[in-house]
Short mmCIF file of C-alpha atoms in Angstrom, two decimals:
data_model
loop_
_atom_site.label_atom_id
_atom_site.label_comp_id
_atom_site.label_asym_id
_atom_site.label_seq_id
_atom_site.Cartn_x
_atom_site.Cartn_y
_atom_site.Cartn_z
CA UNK N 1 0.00 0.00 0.00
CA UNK N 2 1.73 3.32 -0.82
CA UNK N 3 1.43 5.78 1.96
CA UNK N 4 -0.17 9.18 1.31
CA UNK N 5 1.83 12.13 2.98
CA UNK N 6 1.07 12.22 6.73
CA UNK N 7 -0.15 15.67 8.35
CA UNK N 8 3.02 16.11 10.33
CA UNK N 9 5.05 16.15 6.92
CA UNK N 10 2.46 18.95 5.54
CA UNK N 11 3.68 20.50 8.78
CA UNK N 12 7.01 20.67 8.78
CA UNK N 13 7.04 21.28 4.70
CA UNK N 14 5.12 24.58 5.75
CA UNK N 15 6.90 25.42 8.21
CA UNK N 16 9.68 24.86 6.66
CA UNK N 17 8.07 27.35 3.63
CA UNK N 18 7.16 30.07 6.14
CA UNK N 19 10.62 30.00 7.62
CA UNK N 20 11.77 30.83 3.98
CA UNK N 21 9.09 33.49 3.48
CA UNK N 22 10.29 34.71 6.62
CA UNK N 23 13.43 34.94 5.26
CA UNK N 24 12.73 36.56 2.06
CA UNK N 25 10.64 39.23 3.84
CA UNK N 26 13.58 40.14 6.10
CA UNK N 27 15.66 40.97 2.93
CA UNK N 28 12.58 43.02 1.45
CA UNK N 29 12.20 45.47 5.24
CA UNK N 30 16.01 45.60 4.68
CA UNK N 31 16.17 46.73 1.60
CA UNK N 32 13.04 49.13 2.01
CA UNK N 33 14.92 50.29 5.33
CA UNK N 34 18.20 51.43 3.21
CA UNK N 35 16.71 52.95 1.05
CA UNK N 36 14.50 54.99 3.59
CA UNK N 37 17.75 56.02 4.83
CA UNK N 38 19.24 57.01 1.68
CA UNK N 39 16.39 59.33 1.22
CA UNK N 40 17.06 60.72 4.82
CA UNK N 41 20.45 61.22 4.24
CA UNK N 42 20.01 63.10 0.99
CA UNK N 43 16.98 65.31 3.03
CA UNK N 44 19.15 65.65 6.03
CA UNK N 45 21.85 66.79 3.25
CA UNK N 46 19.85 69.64 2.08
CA UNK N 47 18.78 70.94 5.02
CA UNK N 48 22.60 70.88 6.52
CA UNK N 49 23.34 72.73 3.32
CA UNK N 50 20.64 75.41 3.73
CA UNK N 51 21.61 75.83 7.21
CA UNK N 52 25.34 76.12 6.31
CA UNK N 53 24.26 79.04 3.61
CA UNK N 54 22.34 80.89 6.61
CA UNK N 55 25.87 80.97 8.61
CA UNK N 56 27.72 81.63 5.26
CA UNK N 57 25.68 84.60 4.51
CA UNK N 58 27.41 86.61 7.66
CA UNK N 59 29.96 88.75 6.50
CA UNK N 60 31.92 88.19 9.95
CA UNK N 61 31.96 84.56 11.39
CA UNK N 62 33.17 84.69 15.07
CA UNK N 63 33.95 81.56 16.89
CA UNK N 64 31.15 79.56 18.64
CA UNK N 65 28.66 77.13 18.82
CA UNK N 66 25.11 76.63 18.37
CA UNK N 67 22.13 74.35 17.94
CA UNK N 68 18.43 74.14 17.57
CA UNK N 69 15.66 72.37 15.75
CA UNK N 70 14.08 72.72 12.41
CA UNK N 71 12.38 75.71 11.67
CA UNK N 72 8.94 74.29 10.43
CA UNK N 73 6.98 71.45 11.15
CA UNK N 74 7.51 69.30 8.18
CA UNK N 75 11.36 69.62 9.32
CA UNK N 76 12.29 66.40 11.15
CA UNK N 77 16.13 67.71 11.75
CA UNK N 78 17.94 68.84 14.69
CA UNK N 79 21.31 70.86 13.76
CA UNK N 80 24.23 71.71 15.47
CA UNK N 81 27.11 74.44 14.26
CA UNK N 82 30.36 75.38 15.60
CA UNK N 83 32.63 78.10 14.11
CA UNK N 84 36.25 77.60 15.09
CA UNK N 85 39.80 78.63 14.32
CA UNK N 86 40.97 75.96 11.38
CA UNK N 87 44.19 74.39 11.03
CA UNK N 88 44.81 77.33 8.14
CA UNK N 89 45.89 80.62 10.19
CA UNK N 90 43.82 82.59 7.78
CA UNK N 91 40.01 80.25 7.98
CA UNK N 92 37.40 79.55 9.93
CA UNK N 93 35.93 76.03 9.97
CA UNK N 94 32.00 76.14 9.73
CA UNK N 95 30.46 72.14 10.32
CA UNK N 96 27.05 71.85 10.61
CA UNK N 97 25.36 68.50 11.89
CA UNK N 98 22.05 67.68 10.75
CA UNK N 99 20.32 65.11 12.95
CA UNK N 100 17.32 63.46 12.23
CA UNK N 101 15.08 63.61 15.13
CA UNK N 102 13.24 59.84 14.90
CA UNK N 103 16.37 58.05 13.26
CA UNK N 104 18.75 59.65 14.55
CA UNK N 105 21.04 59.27 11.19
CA UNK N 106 23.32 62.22 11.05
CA UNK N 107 25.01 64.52 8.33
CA UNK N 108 27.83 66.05 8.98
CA UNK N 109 29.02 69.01 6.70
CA UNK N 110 31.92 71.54 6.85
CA UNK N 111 33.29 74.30 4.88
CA UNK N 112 36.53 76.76 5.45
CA UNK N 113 35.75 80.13 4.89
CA UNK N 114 37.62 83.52 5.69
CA UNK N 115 35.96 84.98 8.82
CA UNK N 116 35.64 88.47 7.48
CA UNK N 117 34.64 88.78 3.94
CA UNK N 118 34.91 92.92 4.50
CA UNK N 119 37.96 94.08 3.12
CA UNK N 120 40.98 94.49 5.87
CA UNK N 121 41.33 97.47 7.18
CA UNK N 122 44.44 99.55 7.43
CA UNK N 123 44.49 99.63 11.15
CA UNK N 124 47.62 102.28 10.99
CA UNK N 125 46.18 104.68 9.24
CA UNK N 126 42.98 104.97 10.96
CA UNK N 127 43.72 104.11 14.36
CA UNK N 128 46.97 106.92 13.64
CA UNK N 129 44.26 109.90 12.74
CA UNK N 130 41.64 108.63 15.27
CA UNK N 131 38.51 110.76 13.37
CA UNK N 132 36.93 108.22 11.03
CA UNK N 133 37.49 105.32 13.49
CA UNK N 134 33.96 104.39 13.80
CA UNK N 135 33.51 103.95 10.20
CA UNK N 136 36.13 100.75 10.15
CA UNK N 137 33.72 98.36 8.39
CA UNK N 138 34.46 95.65 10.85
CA UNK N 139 32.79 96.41 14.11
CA UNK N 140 33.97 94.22 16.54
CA UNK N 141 30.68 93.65 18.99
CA UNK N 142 27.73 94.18 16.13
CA UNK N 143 27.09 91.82 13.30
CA UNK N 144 28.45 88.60 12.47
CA UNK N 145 26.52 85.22 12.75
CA UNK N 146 25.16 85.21 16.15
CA UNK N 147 27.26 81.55 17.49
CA UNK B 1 -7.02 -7.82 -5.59
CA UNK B 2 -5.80 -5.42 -3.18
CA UNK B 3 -7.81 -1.85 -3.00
CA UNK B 4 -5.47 1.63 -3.33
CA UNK B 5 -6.90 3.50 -0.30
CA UNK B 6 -7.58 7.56 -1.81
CA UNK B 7 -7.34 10.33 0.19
CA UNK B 8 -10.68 10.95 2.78
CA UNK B 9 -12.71 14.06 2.30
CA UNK B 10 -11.20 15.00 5.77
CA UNK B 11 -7.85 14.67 4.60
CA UNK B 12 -8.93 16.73 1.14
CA UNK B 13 -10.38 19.59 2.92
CA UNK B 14 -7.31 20.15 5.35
CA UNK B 15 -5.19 20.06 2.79
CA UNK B 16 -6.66 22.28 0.54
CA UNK B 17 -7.42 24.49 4.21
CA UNK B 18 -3.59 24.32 5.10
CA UNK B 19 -2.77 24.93 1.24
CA UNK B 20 -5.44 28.59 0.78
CA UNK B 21 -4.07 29.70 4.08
CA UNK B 22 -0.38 29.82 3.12
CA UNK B 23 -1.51 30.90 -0.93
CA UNK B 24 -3.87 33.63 1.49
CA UNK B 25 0.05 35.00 3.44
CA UNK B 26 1.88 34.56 1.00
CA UNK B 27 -0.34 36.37 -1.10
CA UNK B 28 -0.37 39.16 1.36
CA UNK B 29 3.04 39.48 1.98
CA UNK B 30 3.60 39.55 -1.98
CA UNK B 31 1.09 42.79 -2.42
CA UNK B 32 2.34 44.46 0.96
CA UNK B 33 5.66 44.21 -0.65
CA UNK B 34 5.05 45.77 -4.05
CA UNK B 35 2.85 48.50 -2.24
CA UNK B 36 5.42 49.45 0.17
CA UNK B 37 7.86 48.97 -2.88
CA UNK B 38 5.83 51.63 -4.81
CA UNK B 39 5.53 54.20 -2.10
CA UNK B 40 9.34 54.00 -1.70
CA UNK B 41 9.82 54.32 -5.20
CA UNK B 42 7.69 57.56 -5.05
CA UNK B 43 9.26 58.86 -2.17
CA UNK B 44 12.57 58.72 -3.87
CA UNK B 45 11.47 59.82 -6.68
CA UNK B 46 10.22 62.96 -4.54
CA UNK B 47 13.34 63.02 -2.62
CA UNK B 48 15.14 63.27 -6.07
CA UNK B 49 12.93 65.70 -7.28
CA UNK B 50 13.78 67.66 -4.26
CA UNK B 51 17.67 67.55 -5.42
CA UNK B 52 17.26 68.40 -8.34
CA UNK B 53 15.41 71.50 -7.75
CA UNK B 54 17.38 72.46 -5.03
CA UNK B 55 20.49 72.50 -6.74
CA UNK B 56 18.94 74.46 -9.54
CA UNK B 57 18.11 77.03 -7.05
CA UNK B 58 21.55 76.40 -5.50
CA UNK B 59 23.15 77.06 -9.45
CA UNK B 60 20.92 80.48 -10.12
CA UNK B 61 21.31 82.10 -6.82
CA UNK B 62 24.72 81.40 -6.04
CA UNK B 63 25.80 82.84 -9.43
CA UNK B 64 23.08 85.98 -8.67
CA UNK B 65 24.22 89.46 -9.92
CA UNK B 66 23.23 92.83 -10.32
CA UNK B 67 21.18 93.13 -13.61
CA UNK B 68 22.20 95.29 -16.48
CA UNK B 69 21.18 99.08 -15.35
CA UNK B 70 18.95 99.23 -18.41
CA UNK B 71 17.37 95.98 -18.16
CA UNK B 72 14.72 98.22 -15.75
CA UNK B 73 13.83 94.89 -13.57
CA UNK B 74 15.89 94.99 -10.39
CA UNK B 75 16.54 92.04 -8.37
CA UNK B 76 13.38 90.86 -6.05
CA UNK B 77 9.82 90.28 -6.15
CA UNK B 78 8.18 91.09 -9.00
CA UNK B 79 3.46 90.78 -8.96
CA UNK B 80 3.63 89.70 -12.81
CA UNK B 81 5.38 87.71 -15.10
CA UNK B 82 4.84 85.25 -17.40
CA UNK B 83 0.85 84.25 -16.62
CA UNK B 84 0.94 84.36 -13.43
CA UNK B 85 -0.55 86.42 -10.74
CA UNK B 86 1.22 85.00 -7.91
CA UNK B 87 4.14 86.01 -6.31
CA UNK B 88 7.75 85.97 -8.54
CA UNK B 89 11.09 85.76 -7.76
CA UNK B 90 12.93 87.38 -10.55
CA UNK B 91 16.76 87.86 -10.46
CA UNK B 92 19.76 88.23 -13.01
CA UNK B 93 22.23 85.31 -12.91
CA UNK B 94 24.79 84.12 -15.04
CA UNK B 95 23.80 80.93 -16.98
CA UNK B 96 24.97 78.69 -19.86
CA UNK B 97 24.64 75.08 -20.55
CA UNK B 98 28.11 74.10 -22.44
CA UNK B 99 26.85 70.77 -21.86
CA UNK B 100 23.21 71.30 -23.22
CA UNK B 101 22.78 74.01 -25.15
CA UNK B 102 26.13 74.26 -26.46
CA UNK B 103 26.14 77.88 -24.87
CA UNK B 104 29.41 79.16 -23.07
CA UNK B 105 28.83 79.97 -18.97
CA UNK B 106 28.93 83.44 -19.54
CA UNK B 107 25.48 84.98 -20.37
CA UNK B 108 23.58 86.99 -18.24
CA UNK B 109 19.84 86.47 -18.25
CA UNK B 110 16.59 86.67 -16.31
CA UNK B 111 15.68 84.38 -14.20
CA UNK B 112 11.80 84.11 -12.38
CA UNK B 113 10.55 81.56 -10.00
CA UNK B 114 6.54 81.34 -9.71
CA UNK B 115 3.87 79.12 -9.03
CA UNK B 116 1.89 78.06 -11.72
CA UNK B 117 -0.52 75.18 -13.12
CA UNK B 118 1.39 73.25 -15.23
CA UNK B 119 -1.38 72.72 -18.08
CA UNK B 120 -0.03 69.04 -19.33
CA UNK B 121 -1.07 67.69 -15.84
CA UNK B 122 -3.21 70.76 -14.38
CA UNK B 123 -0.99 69.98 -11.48
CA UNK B 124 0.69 73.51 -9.63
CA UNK B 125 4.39 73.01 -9.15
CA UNK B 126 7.73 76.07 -8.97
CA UNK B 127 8.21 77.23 -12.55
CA UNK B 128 11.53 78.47 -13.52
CA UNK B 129 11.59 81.33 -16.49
CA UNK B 130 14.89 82.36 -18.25
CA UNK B 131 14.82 85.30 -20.69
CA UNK B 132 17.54 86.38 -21.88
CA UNK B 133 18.74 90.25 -21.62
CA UNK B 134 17.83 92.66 -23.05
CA UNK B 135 14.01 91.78 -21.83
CA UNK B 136 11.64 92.60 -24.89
CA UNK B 137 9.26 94.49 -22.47
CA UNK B 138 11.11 95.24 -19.40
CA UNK B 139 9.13 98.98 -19.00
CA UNK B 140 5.59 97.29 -18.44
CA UNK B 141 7.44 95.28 -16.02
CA UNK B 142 6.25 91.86 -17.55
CA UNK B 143 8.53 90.02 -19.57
CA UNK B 144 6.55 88.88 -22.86
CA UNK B 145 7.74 85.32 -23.68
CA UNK B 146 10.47 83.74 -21.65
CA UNK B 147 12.79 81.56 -23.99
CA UNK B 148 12.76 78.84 -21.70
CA UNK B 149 10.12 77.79 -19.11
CA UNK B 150 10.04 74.64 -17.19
CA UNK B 151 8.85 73.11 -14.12
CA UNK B 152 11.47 72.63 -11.76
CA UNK B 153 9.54 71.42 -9.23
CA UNK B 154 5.93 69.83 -9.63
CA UNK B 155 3.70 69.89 -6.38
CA UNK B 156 4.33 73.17 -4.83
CA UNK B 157 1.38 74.57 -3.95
CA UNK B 158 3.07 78.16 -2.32
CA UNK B 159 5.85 79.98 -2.33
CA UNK B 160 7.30 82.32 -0.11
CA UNK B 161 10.76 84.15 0.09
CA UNK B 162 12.74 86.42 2.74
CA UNK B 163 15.90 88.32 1.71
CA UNK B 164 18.29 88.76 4.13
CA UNK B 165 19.79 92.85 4.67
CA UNK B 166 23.51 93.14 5.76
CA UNK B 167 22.91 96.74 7.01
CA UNK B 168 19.58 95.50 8.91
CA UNK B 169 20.88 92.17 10.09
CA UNK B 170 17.52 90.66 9.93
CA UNK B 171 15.35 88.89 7.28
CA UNK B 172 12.55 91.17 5.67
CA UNK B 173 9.71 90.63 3.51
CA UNK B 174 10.54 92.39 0.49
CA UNK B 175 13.85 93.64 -1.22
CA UNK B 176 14.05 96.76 -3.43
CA UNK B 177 16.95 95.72 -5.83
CA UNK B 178 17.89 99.46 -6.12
CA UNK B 179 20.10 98.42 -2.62
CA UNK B 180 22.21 95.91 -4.61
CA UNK B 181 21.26 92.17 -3.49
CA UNK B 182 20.28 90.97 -0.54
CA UNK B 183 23.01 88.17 1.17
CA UNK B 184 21.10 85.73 1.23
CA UNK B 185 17.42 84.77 0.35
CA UNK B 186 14.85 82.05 1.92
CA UNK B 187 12.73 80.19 -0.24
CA UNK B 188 9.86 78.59 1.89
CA UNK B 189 7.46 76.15 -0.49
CA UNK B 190 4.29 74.02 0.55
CA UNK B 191 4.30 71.44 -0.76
CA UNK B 192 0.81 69.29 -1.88
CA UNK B 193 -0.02 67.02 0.98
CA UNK B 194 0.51 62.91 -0.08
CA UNK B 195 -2.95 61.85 0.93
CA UNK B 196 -5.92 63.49 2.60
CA UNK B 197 -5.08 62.82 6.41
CA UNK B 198 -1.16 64.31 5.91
CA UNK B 199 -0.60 67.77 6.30
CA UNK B 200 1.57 70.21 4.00
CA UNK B 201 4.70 70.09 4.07
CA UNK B 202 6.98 72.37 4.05
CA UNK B 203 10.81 72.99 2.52
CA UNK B 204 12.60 75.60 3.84
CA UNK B 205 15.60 76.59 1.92
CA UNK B 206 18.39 78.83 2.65
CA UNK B 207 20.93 80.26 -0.17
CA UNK B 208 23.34 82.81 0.28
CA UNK B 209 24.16 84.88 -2.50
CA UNK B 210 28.58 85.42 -2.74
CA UNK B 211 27.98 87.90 -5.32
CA UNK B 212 25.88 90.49 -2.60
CA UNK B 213 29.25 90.42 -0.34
CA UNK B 214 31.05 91.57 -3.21
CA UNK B 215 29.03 94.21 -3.56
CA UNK B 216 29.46 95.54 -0.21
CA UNK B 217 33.33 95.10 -0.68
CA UNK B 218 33.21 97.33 -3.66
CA UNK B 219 30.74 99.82 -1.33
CA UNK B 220 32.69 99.53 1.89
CA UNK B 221 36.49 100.12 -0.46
CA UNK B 222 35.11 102.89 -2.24
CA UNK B 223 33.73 104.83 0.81
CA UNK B 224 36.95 104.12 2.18
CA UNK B 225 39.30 105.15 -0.90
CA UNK B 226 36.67 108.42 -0.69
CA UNK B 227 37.33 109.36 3.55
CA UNK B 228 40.86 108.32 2.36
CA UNK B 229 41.03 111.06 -0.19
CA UNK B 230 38.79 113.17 2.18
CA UNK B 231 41.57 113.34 4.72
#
């Protein structure tokens, strides 16, 4: 008499079926998961870069740190910024860290830039006739990115 | 003669029970997959979109300068251009496409950013307009026919922009380009909402603009070659 398959051999063949659906799934979440953080790093890059343009626009960098959140809602980005002396005598180095606030995947950019982009004064001369002092272009306590 | 035993009905229907249930998940899994698939593929798509528009932005504004004194349409917002009655970013910048047009990096034209309805799809997105200098009707304020008009980014609903004043140190609502240009500009867009129960979202965009510090070089040296000769 030829046997039929039992019900514990349908069993384990399905089991052994949902352990490789199981499987196969894993891969897909995985793959959906890196991409999902591709896309956040590429959103996360934009807004660092936006944020690094709002401390580039400042004629006068002065060292410092800051940090906040994302301006709007649909912002999802905390960022941090520090202005400090580079390893070049003569530029500042600007990084700006963009953090995502549910992920917490993080961009990290960072530029050198001259700290004054006014032209350098002649301190001599007007220091030496002490009348038109005040109109040096770079004041010392106003302006400048506020870090 | 020796009877072969067939399967029961019992045994028929728990097989074919055990056998729908697993075609039932596995079906499931199969369409959660391709719709999850989808939505990522539109999301990067978006995300790309994004890019793409950003760095066009990026391209136009970081090359920004002063427009030709008789071109008559100074940097800023301007209430008309081409069709539009919504707000419009116009500004001069240097273009050329070596790569695409064959033309050298050199030319100065102007460039507008609205919202409009993009009448292929009826769907609103950021328009970008480039005419070329001198503009055929720059008195009037409008600029006739751009040469080239695109969408640069479909699915903006609003736009909104801040320039940012040196002298004031603050961001203000409007920028009279007879003060040169501003250093640096905001470009906040709304963007349509995915599905019914999301809300808008919103890109906020900073660019700073190299060629306004130049501009107050130039200023600041010549007021100082001027108390220089004054003295």
């Amino acid at each position: 008499m030829r046997r039929g398959i039992t019900m514990l051999e349908i069993l384990v063949a399905a089991a052994v079926l949902a352990i490789g659906l199981l499987g196969a799934l894993e891969v897909v979440a995985r793959s959906a998961a890196t991409s999902r953080r591709v896309e956040d790093h590429a959103r996360a890059m934009l807004f660092a870069r936006s944020k690094m343009d709002e401390i580039l626009k400042e004629p006068l960098l002065q060292v410092g740190t800051d940090r906040g959140e994302g301006v709007d809602t649909g912002t999802d980005y905390d960022w941090e910024a520090s202005i400090e002396q580079s390893q070049h005598p003569t530029l500042m180095l600007i990084t700006v860290v963009a953090r995502n606030r549910v992920t917490s995947e993080q961009v990290v950019l960072t530029m050198l830039r001259r700290p004054d982009l006014n032209p350098p004064t002649e301190t001599g001369t007007t220091t030496g006739t002490g009348t038109t002092g005040t109109e040096s272009p770079s004041p010392t306590g106003a302006g400048g990115a506020t870090l | 003669m020796r009877r072969r035993r067939g399967y029961t009905l019992i045994e028929l229907l728990v097989a074919a029970g055990l056998a729908s249930m697993l075609l039932f998940l596995a079906a499931q899994v199969f369409s959660t997959t391709t719709r999850s698939r989808d939505r990522l593929r539109e999301r990067a798509s978006e995300a790309a979109a994004l890019q793409r528009a950003y760095e066009a932005i990026s391209r136009d504004l970081h090359s920004a300068t002063v427009p030709p004194d008789d071109s008559g349409l100074q940097f800023g917002l301007s209430a008309t251009s081409a069709g539009t009655a919504n707000n419009v970013l116009q500004l001069a910048s240097i273009v050329g496409e070596p790569l695409l047009a064959g033309r050298a990096a050199n030319e100065t034209t102007l460039i507008q950013y609205a919202v409009a309805e993009d009448p292929q799809t009826g769907r609103t997105g950021l328009w970008r307009y480039e005419t070329p200098y001198p503009v055929p009707d720059a008195t009037s304020g409008t600029t006739g026919e751009p040469e080239r008009a695109f969408v640069l980014l479909p699915g903006v609903v609003q736009a909104s922009y801040l320039f940012y004043s040196s002298s004031q140190q603050n961001w203000v609502e409007t920028w009279d380009g007879e003060v040169g240009l501003p250093a640096a500009i905001r470009i906040d867009l709304v963007l349509e909402n995915r599905s019914a129960e999301e809300e808008d979202r919103v890109e906020s965009w900073t660019f700073q603009l190299p060629s306004a510090q130049f501009e107050t070089d130039e200023a600041n040296a010549a007021a100082e070659a001027e108390s220089a000769e004054s003295l």
